[in-house]
């Protein structure tokens, strides 16, 4: 599979058309970036923005509906839903970004090695095939349950299950770069493999890897929320969107907003990441570009 | 060609070997003593020693791995720590709801996604295409449990059209069982439809820009025939290749969906086993899921070989 195809298979063709925005920007990508910036700002400045302490239990105001004090109402422990949602974003973004960084670093290391040093190729790639064969949710659940549920183990578990995807892409990009004339020239001049990887291969592979990183960020956020939701993830004391939904589902008949609001936050964040990834991919993907131009 | 097939089949063994190694290491490389993990929180030293002897944990790790593999190859995945029943028996007894769910989801999703993807590809940037692509992004962005609760809220709680949860015996009326499966199948189908629609559309678009399609149109064949016989037929291969992705998606889906709708399937068994720290069951399920995935990918590759002669001559 050529890296171009690999890139293209990663996700969906964008559903937007360029409007009167600067080149490469679309209404969808701008709104996606705005949404992400807003959620990141909320999470980062949570202590200043959140109107209440997200863990403060007040039994007298259980399951209040939205009013002036509690803008989105309270949960079954009398905790402010809005504050919990704002703090929940911290965990999601931390897991998403952390996983993207960890998985990209580990996957690049494995993929570059497999692609450049052919002796290591089949060993590394068969191991990656095996890891990909294990459904990521099962792998993540098992790791977290065996190694104890903490932020670190969830991060580690999610990053491990996402690493093979990066390794595969990095390998195929390395293989393409390796056959380029300038790499051959560098080899002839006696440049060391590490120099070649650093100077020629990595810069060429970076674009597609960043796109994949965006998608990994999105699927890590979903995976974390599933772990929290199933009760196998981060401590229920810590507000995460998955934890809030898991607690709220007991009261879904009385107060559906306890489930709907965190669901909305979660979905919108993941949607924004997908749109952002698609936009970047379309800008990097010459095939889609050619197709677009042929359509004009 | 036989060489290619043989090489492809031989590749299954190292991959399965690695799967088994990972599953084994999961318990043994984690922080903490496996015997303590198995024994739970309040174990006496005698009890720990007993467990170590019973599970061969006092042997060297490579030896433990070999004995474990030998047992697995003989169809013995160990016994459940809680119920004491063989893991294979437990898994087999929970297979039916999961398979029914998966089959219905696949059938329903294909029935929706195939025409949807085809329509989107025919009228590019038309209203159907825009809606379909918008749906594809959203469908892959919404977690399963969000879809599930949304459906429960609307159809089970507000409208009271469908049951909230449960898996009644098929003997008590097949219609009742189907009624209970509507919401779980709909939940699972949301992302599967998104995935298949996107694949059908991309594959069809690629095929429709080929020369033979232009020739077919030039011959005056109706557009419907062009799409179905020249387009979809050739687009079938890329669609087959996402079967592996669908499998992974479904596994993740049944784990969540069965817990929400209280269906006694493999997904529910997994979550219950994880929460009860019943590790032989967790190991067994992961091993079998990995094996199924590897074999499915093998089947997909062999199908590719059968249907695309170009691959054979490479």
PDB file of N, CA, C and O in Angstrom, chain A residues 165-231:
ATOM      1  N   UNK A 165      -0.747   1.046  14.800  1.00  0.00           N
ATOM      2  CA  UNK A 165      -1.209   1.832  13.652  1.00  0.00           C
ATOM      3  C   UNK A 165      -0.117   2.787  13.200  1.00  0.00           C
ATOM      4  O   UNK A 165       0.139   2.942  12.008  1.00  0.00           O
ATOM      5  N   UNK A 166       0.526   3.458  14.179  1.00  0.00           N
ATOM      6  CA  UNK A 166       1.601   4.397  13.842  1.00  0.00           C
ATOM      7  C   UNK A 166       2.765   3.643  13.218  1.00  0.00           C
ATOM      8  O   UNK A 166       3.330   4.069  12.203  1.00  0.00           O
ATOM      9  N   UNK A 167       3.117   2.494  13.824  1.00  0.00           N
ATOM     10  CA  UNK A 167       4.257   1.733  13.325  1.00  0.00           C
ATOM     11  C   UNK A 167       4.044   1.352  11.861  1.00  0.00           C
ATOM     12  O   UNK A 167       4.959   1.465  11.040  1.00  0.00           O
ATOM     13  N   UNK A 168       2.833   0.915  11.520  1.00  0.00           N
ATOM     14  CA  UNK A 168       2.564   0.527  10.136  1.00  0.00           C
ATOM     15  C   UNK A 168       2.731   1.688   9.178  1.00  0.00           C
ATOM     16  O   UNK A 168       3.366   1.567   8.129  1.00  0.00           O
ATOM     17  N   UNK A 169       2.153   2.825   9.543  1.00  0.00           N
ATOM     18  CA  UNK A 169       2.238   3.989   8.657  1.00  0.00           C
ATOM     19  C   UNK A 169       3.689   4.452   8.541  1.00  0.00           C
ATOM     20  O   UNK A 169       4.181   4.708   7.443  1.00  0.00           O
ATOM     21  N   UNK A 170       4.394   4.535   9.691  1.00  0.00           N
ATOM     22  CA  UNK A 170       5.783   5.004   9.678  1.00  0.00           C
ATOM     23  C   UNK A 170       6.629   4.078   8.821  1.00  0.00           C
ATOM     24  O   UNK A 170       7.489   4.530   8.056  1.00  0.00           O
ATOM     25  N   UNK A 171       6.370   2.781   8.900  1.00  0.00           N
ATOM     26  CA  UNK A 171       7.154   1.840   8.101  1.00  0.00           C
ATOM     27  C   UNK A 171       6.921   2.076   6.623  1.00  0.00           C
ATOM     28  O   UNK A 171       7.865   2.143   5.834  1.00  0.00           O
ATOM     29  N   UNK A 172       5.648   2.196   6.228  1.00  0.00           N
ATOM     30  CA  UNK A 172       5.384   2.328   4.799  1.00  0.00           C
ATOM     31  C   UNK A 172       5.924   3.656   4.268  1.00  0.00           C
ATOM     32  O   UNK A 172       6.415   3.734   3.144  1.00  0.00           O
ATOM     33  N   UNK A 173       5.882   4.712   5.097  1.00  0.00           N
ATOM     34  CA  UNK A 173       6.450   5.988   4.669  1.00  0.00           C
ATOM     35  C   UNK A 173       7.968   5.886   4.534  1.00  0.00           C
ATOM     36  O   UNK A 173       8.562   6.462   3.620  1.00  0.00           O
ATOM     37  N   UNK A 174       8.591   5.150   5.460  1.00  0.00           N
ATOM     38  CA  UNK A 174      10.040   4.969   5.404  1.00  0.00           C
ATOM     39  C   UNK A 174      10.433   4.214   4.137  1.00  0.00           C
ATOM     40  O   UNK A 174      11.401   4.562   3.459  1.00  0.00           O
ATOM     41  N   UNK A 175       9.650   3.174   3.824  1.00  0.00           N
ATOM     42  CA  UNK A 175       9.957   2.390   2.630  1.00  0.00           C
ATOM     43  C   UNK A 175       9.924   3.272   1.388  1.00  0.00           C
ATOM     44  O   UNK A 175      10.781   3.162   0.507  1.00  0.00           O
ATOM     45  N   UNK A 176       8.916   4.150   1.301  1.00  0.00           N
ATOM     46  CA  UNK A 176       8.823   5.036   0.142  1.00  0.00           C
ATOM     47  C   UNK A 176      10.007   5.985   0.091  1.00  0.00           C
ATOM     48  O   UNK A 176      10.635   6.158  -0.958  1.00  0.00           O
ATOM     49  N   UNK A 177      10.307   6.596   1.255  1.00  0.00           N
ATOM     50  CA  UNK A 177      11.398   7.578   1.287  1.00  0.00           C
ATOM     51  C   UNK A 177      12.729   6.918   0.930  1.00  0.00           C
ATOM     52  O   UNK A 177      13.567   7.497   0.247  1.00  0.00           O
ATOM     53  N   UNK A 178      12.899   5.676   1.397  1.00  0.00           N
ATOM     54  CA  UNK A 178      14.138   4.947   1.158  1.00  0.00           C
ATOM     55  C   UNK A 178      14.453   4.779  -0.319  1.00  0.00           C
ATOM     56  O   UNK A 178      15.605   4.706  -0.712  1.00  0.00           O
ATOM     57  N   UNK A 179      13.406   4.655  -1.123  1.00  0.00           N
ATOM     58  CA  UNK A 179      13.648   4.397  -2.537  1.00  0.00           C
ATOM     59  C   UNK A 179      13.849   5.696  -3.310  1.00  0.00           C
ATOM     60  O   UNK A 179      14.047   5.688  -4.517  1.00  0.00           O
ATOM     61  N   UNK A 180      13.797   6.839  -2.617  1.00  0.00           N
ATOM     62  CA  UNK A 180      14.002   8.122  -3.301  1.00  0.00           C
ATOM     63  C   UNK A 180      15.484   8.292  -3.670  1.00  0.00           C
ATOM     64  O   UNK A 180      16.365   7.785  -2.960  1.00  0.00           O
ATOM     65  N   UNK A 181      15.687   9.052  -4.727  1.00  0.00           N
ATOM     66  CA  UNK A 181      17.041   9.238  -5.233  1.00  0.00           C
ATOM     67  C   UNK A 181      17.937   9.953  -4.222  1.00  0.00           C
ATOM     68  O   UNK A 181      19.102   9.604  -4.043  1.00  0.00           O
ATOM     69  N   UNK A 182      17.333  10.942  -3.519  1.00  0.00           N
ATOM     70  CA  UNK A 182      18.195  11.711  -2.618  1.00  0.00           C
ATOM     71  C   UNK A 182      18.649  10.881  -1.431  1.00  0.00           C
ATOM     72  O   UNK A 182      19.724  11.109  -0.886  1.00  0.00           O
ATOM     73  N   UNK A 183      17.841   9.877  -1.046  1.00  0.00           N
ATOM     74  CA  UNK A 183      18.280   8.998   0.033  1.00  0.00           C
ATOM     75  C   UNK A 183      19.411   8.109  -0.464  1.00  0.00           C
ATOM     76  O   UNK A 183      20.420   7.901   0.209  1.00  0.00           O
ATOM     77  N   UNK A 184      19.244   7.625  -1.705  1.00  0.00           N
ATOM     78  CA  UNK A 184      20.298   6.806  -2.305  1.00  0.00           C
ATOM     79  C   UNK A 184      21.603   7.601  -2.383  1.00  0.00           C
ATOM     80  O   UNK A 184      22.683   7.097  -2.068  1.00  0.00           O
ATOM     81  N   UNK A 185      21.465   8.876  -2.791  1.00  0.00           N
ATOM     82  CA  UNK A 185      22.639   9.742  -2.899  1.00  0.00           C
ATOM     83  C   UNK A 185      23.297   9.893  -1.537  1.00  0.00           C
ATOM     84  O   UNK A 185      24.522   9.767  -1.403  1.00  0.00           O
ATOM     85  N   UNK A 186      22.476  10.133  -0.518  1.00  0.00           N
ATOM     86  CA  UNK A 186      23.016  10.294   0.832  1.00  0.00           C
ATOM     87  C   UNK A 186      23.730   9.028   1.277  1.00  0.00           C
ATOM     88  O   UNK A 186      24.807   9.075   1.886  1.00  0.00           O
ATOM     89  N   UNK A 187      23.121   7.860   0.927  1.00  0.00           N
ATOM     90  CA  UNK A 187      23.750   6.591   1.304  1.00  0.00           C
ATOM     91  C   UNK A 187      25.110   6.444   0.626  1.00  0.00           C
ATOM     92  O   UNK A 187      26.079   6.021   1.230  1.00  0.00           O
ATOM     93  N   UNK A 188      25.138   6.823  -0.675  1.00  0.00           N
ATOM     94  CA  UNK A 188      26.389   6.709  -1.430  1.00  0.00           C
ATOM     95  C   UNK A 188      27.480   7.570  -0.822  1.00  0.00           C
ATOM     96  O   UNK A 188      28.644   7.197  -0.798  1.00  0.00           O
ATOM     97  N   UNK A 189      27.061   8.753  -0.324  1.00  0.00           N
ATOM     98  CA  UNK A 189      28.044   9.654   0.269  1.00  0.00           C
ATOM     99  C   UNK A 189      28.491   9.180   1.643  1.00  0.00           C
ATOM    100  O   UNK A 189      29.329   9.800   2.270  1.00  0.00           O
ATOM    101  N   UNK A 190      27.901   8.094   2.118  1.00  0.00           N
ATOM    102  CA  UNK A 190      28.330   7.542   3.390  1.00  0.00           C
ATOM    103  C   UNK A 190      27.664   8.186   4.599  1.00  0.00           C
ATOM    104  O   UNK A 190      28.182   8.100   5.702  1.00  0.00           O
ATOM    105  N   UNK A 191      26.518   8.827   4.378  1.00  0.00           N
ATOM    106  CA  UNK A 191      25.806   9.389   5.517  1.00  0.00           C
ATOM    107  C   UNK A 191      25.315   8.249   6.423  1.00  0.00           C
ATOM    108  O   UNK A 191      24.879   7.221   5.931  1.00  0.00           O
ATOM    109  N   UNK A 192      25.403   8.471   7.718  1.00  0.00           N
ATOM    110  CA  UNK A 192      24.995   7.399   8.631  1.00  0.00           C
ATOM    111  C   UNK A 192      23.474   7.232   8.582  1.00  0.00           C
ATOM    112  O   UNK A 192      22.745   8.192   8.309  1.00  0.00           O
ATOM    113  N   UNK A 193      22.997   5.989   8.831  1.00  0.00           N
ATOM    114  CA  UNK A 193      21.556   5.728   8.786  1.00  0.00           C
ATOM    115  C   UNK A 193      20.763   6.693   9.657  1.00  0.00           C
ATOM    116  O   UNK A 193      19.678   7.127   9.283  1.00  0.00           O
ATOM    117  N   UNK A 194      21.303   7.046  10.821  1.00  0.00           N
ATOM    118  CA  UNK A 194      20.548   7.909  11.728  1.00  0.00           C
ATOM    119  C   UNK A 194      20.412   9.317  11.149  1.00  0.00           C
ATOM    120  O   UNK A 194      19.380   9.942  11.249  1.00  0.00           O
ATOM    121  N   UNK A 195      21.485   9.775  10.520  1.00  0.00           N
ATOM    122  CA  UNK A 195      21.441  11.068   9.833  1.00  0.00           C
ATOM    123  C   UNK A 195      20.364  11.039   8.741  1.00  0.00           C
ATOM    124  O   UNK A 195      19.583  11.968   8.611  1.00  0.00           O
ATOM    125  N   UNK A 196      20.361   9.945   7.962  1.00  0.00           N
ATOM    126  CA  UNK A 196      19.394   9.848   6.864  1.00  0.00           C
ATOM    127  C   UNK A 196      17.977   9.847   7.411  1.00  0.00           C
ATOM    128  O   UNK A 196      17.099  10.564   6.923  1.00  0.00           O
ATOM    129  N   UNK A 197      17.759   9.052   8.448  1.00  0.00           N
ATOM    130  CA  UNK A 197      16.414   8.986   9.030  1.00  0.00           C
ATOM    131  C   UNK A 197      16.000  10.367   9.529  1.00  0.00           C
ATOM    132  O   UNK A 197      14.880  10.817   9.311  1.00  0.00           O
ATOM    133  N   UNK A 198      16.922  11.029  10.220  1.00  0.00           N
ATOM    134  CA  UNK A 198      16.601  12.299  10.856  1.00  0.00           C
ATOM    135  C   UNK A 198      16.410  13.412   9.832  1.00  0.00           C
ATOM    136  O   UNK A 198      15.484  14.211   9.927  1.00  0.00           O
ATOM    137  N   UNK A 199      17.308  13.452   8.805  1.00  0.00           N
ATOM    138  CA  UNK A 199      17.305  14.551   7.861  1.00  0.00           C
ATOM    139  C   UNK A 199      16.312  14.348   6.715  1.00  0.00           C
ATOM    140  O   UNK A 199      15.731  15.306   6.226  1.00  0.00           O
ATOM    141  N   UNK A 200      16.173  13.091   6.253  1.00  0.00           N
ATOM    142  CA  UNK A 200      15.405  12.880   5.028  1.00  0.00           C
ATOM    143  C   UNK A 200      14.099  12.134   5.249  1.00  0.00           C
ATOM    144  O   UNK A 200      13.098  12.466   4.637  1.00  0.00           O
ATOM    145  N   UNK A 201      14.145  11.108   6.081  1.00  0.00           N
ATOM    146  CA  UNK A 201      12.948  10.268   6.197  1.00  0.00           C
ATOM    147  C   UNK A 201      11.912  10.916   7.106  1.00  0.00           C
ATOM    148  O   UNK A 201      10.749  11.081   6.730  1.00  0.00           O
ATOM    149  N   UNK A 202      12.317  11.317   8.299  1.00  0.00           N
ATOM    150  CA  UNK A 202      11.352  11.852   9.260  1.00  0.00           C
ATOM    151  C   UNK A 202      10.642  13.110   8.742  1.00  0.00           C
ATOM    152  O   UNK A 202       9.419  13.187   8.816  1.00  0.00           O
ATOM    153  N   UNK A 203      11.367  14.083   8.168  1.00  0.00           N
ATOM    154  CA  UNK A 203      10.648  15.264   7.676  1.00  0.00           C
ATOM    155  C   UNK A 203       9.587  14.911   6.647  1.00  0.00           C
ATOM    156  O   UNK A 203       8.524  15.532   6.600  1.00  0.00           O
ATOM    157  N   UNK A 204       9.863  13.888   5.807  1.00  0.00           N
ATOM    158  CA  UNK A 204       8.882  13.500   4.804  1.00  0.00           C
ATOM    159  C   UNK A 204       7.692  12.769   5.400  1.00  0.00           C
ATOM    160  O   UNK A 204       6.606  12.765   4.836  1.00  0.00           O
ATOM    161  N   UNK A 205       7.921  12.097   6.526  1.00  0.00           N
ATOM    162  CA  UNK A 205       6.865  11.269   7.109  1.00  0.00           C
ATOM    163  C   UNK A 205       6.011  12.069   8.086  1.00  0.00           C
ATOM    164  O   UNK A 205       4.934  11.636   8.473  1.00  0.00           O
ATOM    165  N   UNK A 206       6.494  13.240   8.468  1.00  0.00           N
ATOM    166  CA  UNK A 206       5.864  13.953   9.565  1.00  0.00           C
ATOM    167  C   UNK A 206       4.394  14.320   9.302  1.00  0.00           C
ATOM    168  O   UNK A 206       3.538  14.128  10.162  1.00  0.00           O
ATOM    169  N   UNK A 207       4.125  14.820   8.093  1.00  0.00           N
ATOM    170  CA  UNK A 207       2.760  15.256   7.773  1.00  0.00           C
ATOM    171  C   UNK A 207       1.716  14.171   8.016  1.00  0.00           C
ATOM    172  O   UNK A 207       0.835  14.330   8.863  1.00  0.00           O
ATOM    173  N   UNK A 208       1.842  13.032   7.292  1.00  0.00           N
ATOM    174  CA  UNK A 208       0.879  11.947   7.509  1.00  0.00           C
ATOM    175  C   UNK A 208       0.828  11.488   8.963  1.00  0.00           C
ATOM    176  O   UNK A 208      -0.245  11.160   9.461  1.00  0.00           O
ATOM    177  N   UNK A 209       1.974  11.485   9.643  1.00  0.00           N
ATOM    178  CA  UNK A 209       1.978  11.023  11.034  1.00  0.00           C
ATOM    179  C   UNK A 209       1.206  11.983  11.938  1.00  0.00           C
ATOM    180  O   UNK A 209       0.541  11.551  12.882  1.00  0.00           O
ATOM    181  N   UNK A 210       1.288  13.269  11.622  1.00  0.00           N
ATOM    182  CA  UNK A 210       0.522  14.234  12.423  1.00  0.00           C
ATOM    183  C   UNK A 210      -0.979  14.014  12.209  1.00  0.00           C
ATOM    184  O   UNK A 210      -1.766  14.043  13.157  1.00  0.00           O
ATOM    185  N   UNK A 211      -1.361  13.747  10.949  1.00  0.00           N
ATOM    186  CA  UNK A 211      -2.768  13.458  10.679  1.00  0.00           C
ATOM    187  C   UNK A 211      -3.214  12.245  11.486  1.00  0.00           C
ATOM    188  O   UNK A 211      -4.236  12.270  12.178  1.00  0.00           O
ATOM    189  N   UNK A 212      -2.413  11.183  11.417  1.00  0.00           N
ATOM    190  CA  UNK A 212      -2.768   9.981  12.177  1.00  0.00           C
ATOM    191  C   UNK A 212      -2.826  10.303  13.669  1.00  0.00           C
ATOM    192  O   UNK A 212      -3.709   9.813  14.381  1.00  0.00           O
ATOM    193  N   UNK A 213      -1.899  11.150  14.138  1.00  0.00           N
ATOM    194  CA  UNK A 213      -1.901  11.547  15.540  1.00  0.00           C
ATOM    195  C   UNK A 213      -3.220  12.179  15.957  1.00  0.00           C
ATOM    196  O   UNK A 213      -3.720  11.931  17.053  1.00  0.00           O
ATOM    197  N   UNK A 214      -3.801  12.979  15.057  1.00  0.00           N
ATOM    198  CA  UNK A 214      -5.094  13.598  15.362  1.00  0.00           C
ATOM    199  C   UNK A 214      -6.175  12.535  15.534  1.00  0.00           C
ATOM    200  O   UNK A 214      -6.970  12.578  16.476  1.00  0.00           O
ATOM    201  N   UNK A 215      -6.188  11.557  14.616  1.00  0.00           N
ATOM    202  CA  UNK A 215      -7.191  10.494  14.735  1.00  0.00           C
ATOM    203  C   UNK A 215      -6.952   9.662  15.995  1.00  0.00           C
ATOM    204  O   UNK A 215      -7.896   9.217  16.653  1.00  0.00           O
ATOM    205  N   UNK A 216      -5.681   9.439  16.328  1.00  0.00           N
ATOM    206  CA  UNK A 216      -5.368   8.658  17.526  1.00  0.00           C
ATOM    207  C   UNK A 216      -5.843   9.388  18.766  1.00  0.00           C
ATOM    208  O   UNK A 216      -6.409   8.790  19.678  1.00  0.00           O
ATOM    209  N   UNK A 217      -5.647  10.694  18.779  1.00  0.00           N
ATOM    210  CA  UNK A 217      -6.136  11.510  19.879  1.00  0.00           C
ATOM    211  C   UNK A 217      -7.646  11.279  20.043  1.00  0.00           C
ATOM    212  O   UNK A 217      -8.136  11.054  21.156  1.00  0.00           O
ATOM    213  N   UNK A 218      -8.372  11.304  18.924  1.00  0.00           N
ATOM    214  CA  UNK A 218      -9.822  11.109  18.970  1.00  0.00           C
ATOM    215  C   UNK A 218     -10.172   9.726  19.500  1.00  0.00           C
ATOM    216  O   UNK A 218     -11.008   9.583  20.402  1.00  0.00           O
ATOM    217  N   UNK A 219      -9.515   8.680  18.980  1.00  0.00           N
ATOM    218  CA  UNK A 219      -9.932   7.350  19.419  1.00  0.00           C
ATOM    219  C   UNK A 219      -9.474   7.078  20.847  1.00  0.00           C
ATOM    220  O   UNK A 219     -10.124   6.313  21.574  1.00  0.00           O
ATOM    221  N   UNK A 220      -8.383   7.739  21.287  1.00  0.00           N
ATOM    222  CA  UNK A 220      -7.966   7.579  22.681  1.00  0.00           C
ATOM    223  C   UNK A 220      -9.006   8.168  23.625  1.00  0.00           C
ATOM    224  O   UNK A 220      -9.317   7.582  24.673  1.00  0.00           O
ATOM    225  N   UNK A 221      -9.573   9.315  23.239  1.00  0.00           N
ATOM    226  CA  UNK A 221     -10.592   9.943  24.084  1.00  0.00           C
ATOM    227  C   UNK A 221     -11.808   9.033  24.184  1.00  0.00           C
ATOM    228  O   UNK A 221     -12.372   8.834  25.267  1.00  0.00           O
ATOM    229  N   UNK A 222     -12.193   8.431  23.051  1.00  0.00           N
ATOM    230  CA  UNK A 222     -13.333   7.506  23.081  1.00  0.00           C
ATOM    231  C   UNK A 222     -13.013   6.293  23.960  1.00  0.00           C
ATOM    232  O   UNK A 222     -13.807   5.881  24.811  1.00  0.00           O
ATOM    233  N   UNK A 223     -11.807   5.735  23.773  1.00  0.00           N
ATOM    234  CA  UNK A 223     -11.427   4.531  24.514  1.00  0.00           C
ATOM    235  C   UNK A 223     -11.424   4.804  26.022  1.00  0.00           C
ATOM    236  O   UNK A 223     -11.927   4.005  26.814  1.00  0.00           O
ATOM    237  N   UNK A 224     -10.871   5.952  26.409  1.00  0.00           N
ATOM    238  CA  UNK A 224     -10.854   6.307  27.833  1.00  0.00           C
ATOM    239  C   UNK A 224     -12.275   6.404  28.361  1.00  0.00           C
ATOM    240  O   UNK A 224     -12.573   5.912  29.448  1.00  0.00           O
ATOM    241  N   UNK A 225     -13.160   7.027  27.574  1.00  0.00           N
ATOM    242  CA  UNK A 225     -14.523   7.200  28.071  1.00  0.00           C
ATOM    243  C   UNK A 225     -15.216   5.848  28.195  1.00  0.00           C
ATOM    244  O   UNK A 225     -16.008   5.635  29.118  1.00  0.00           O
ATOM    245  N   UNK A 226     -14.897   4.917  27.286  1.00  0.00           N
ATOM    246  CA  UNK A 226     -15.495   3.579  27.392  1.00  0.00           C
ATOM    247  C   UNK A 226     -14.999   2.891  28.662  1.00  0.00           C
ATOM    248  O   UNK A 226     -15.783   2.288  29.407  1.00  0.00           O
ATOM    249  N   UNK A 227     -13.688   2.991  28.922  1.00  0.00           N
ATOM    250  CA  UNK A 227     -13.142   2.378  30.141  1.00  0.00           C
ATOM    251  C   UNK A 227     -13.807   2.963  31.385  1.00  0.00           C
ATOM    252  O   UNK A 227     -14.230   2.226  32.280  1.00  0.00           O
ATOM    253  N   UNK A 228     -13.903   4.291  31.430  1.00  0.00           N
ATOM    254  CA  UNK A 228     -14.562   4.938  32.571  1.00  0.00           C
ATOM    255  C   UNK A 228     -15.999   4.468  32.675  1.00  0.00           C
ATOM    256  O   UNK A 228     -16.489   4.129  33.759  1.00  0.00           O
ATOM    257  N   UNK A 229     -16.675   4.436  31.533  1.00  0.00           N
ATOM    258  CA  UNK A 229     -18.088   4.079  31.517  1.00  0.00           C
ATOM    259  C   UNK A 229     -18.317   2.667  32.058  1.00  0.00           C
ATOM    260  O   UNK A 229     -19.247   2.414  32.812  1.00  0.00           O
ATOM    261  N   UNK A 230     -17.438   1.734  31.668  1.00  0.00           N
ATOM    262  CA  UNK A 230     -17.611   0.344  32.097  1.00  0.00           C
ATOM    263  C   UNK A 230     -17.197   0.147  33.549  1.00  0.00           C
ATOM    264  O   UNK A 230     -17.369  -0.929  34.108  1.00  0.00           O
ATOM    265  N   UNK A 231     -16.623   1.185  34.148  1.00  0.00           N
ATOM    266  CA  UNK A 231     -16.194   1.050  35.543  1.00  0.00           C
ATOM    267  C   UNK A 231     -14.834   0.401  35.652  1.00  0.00           C
ATOM    268  O   UNK A 231     -14.408  -0.005  36.721  1.00  0.00           O
TER     269      UNK A 231
END
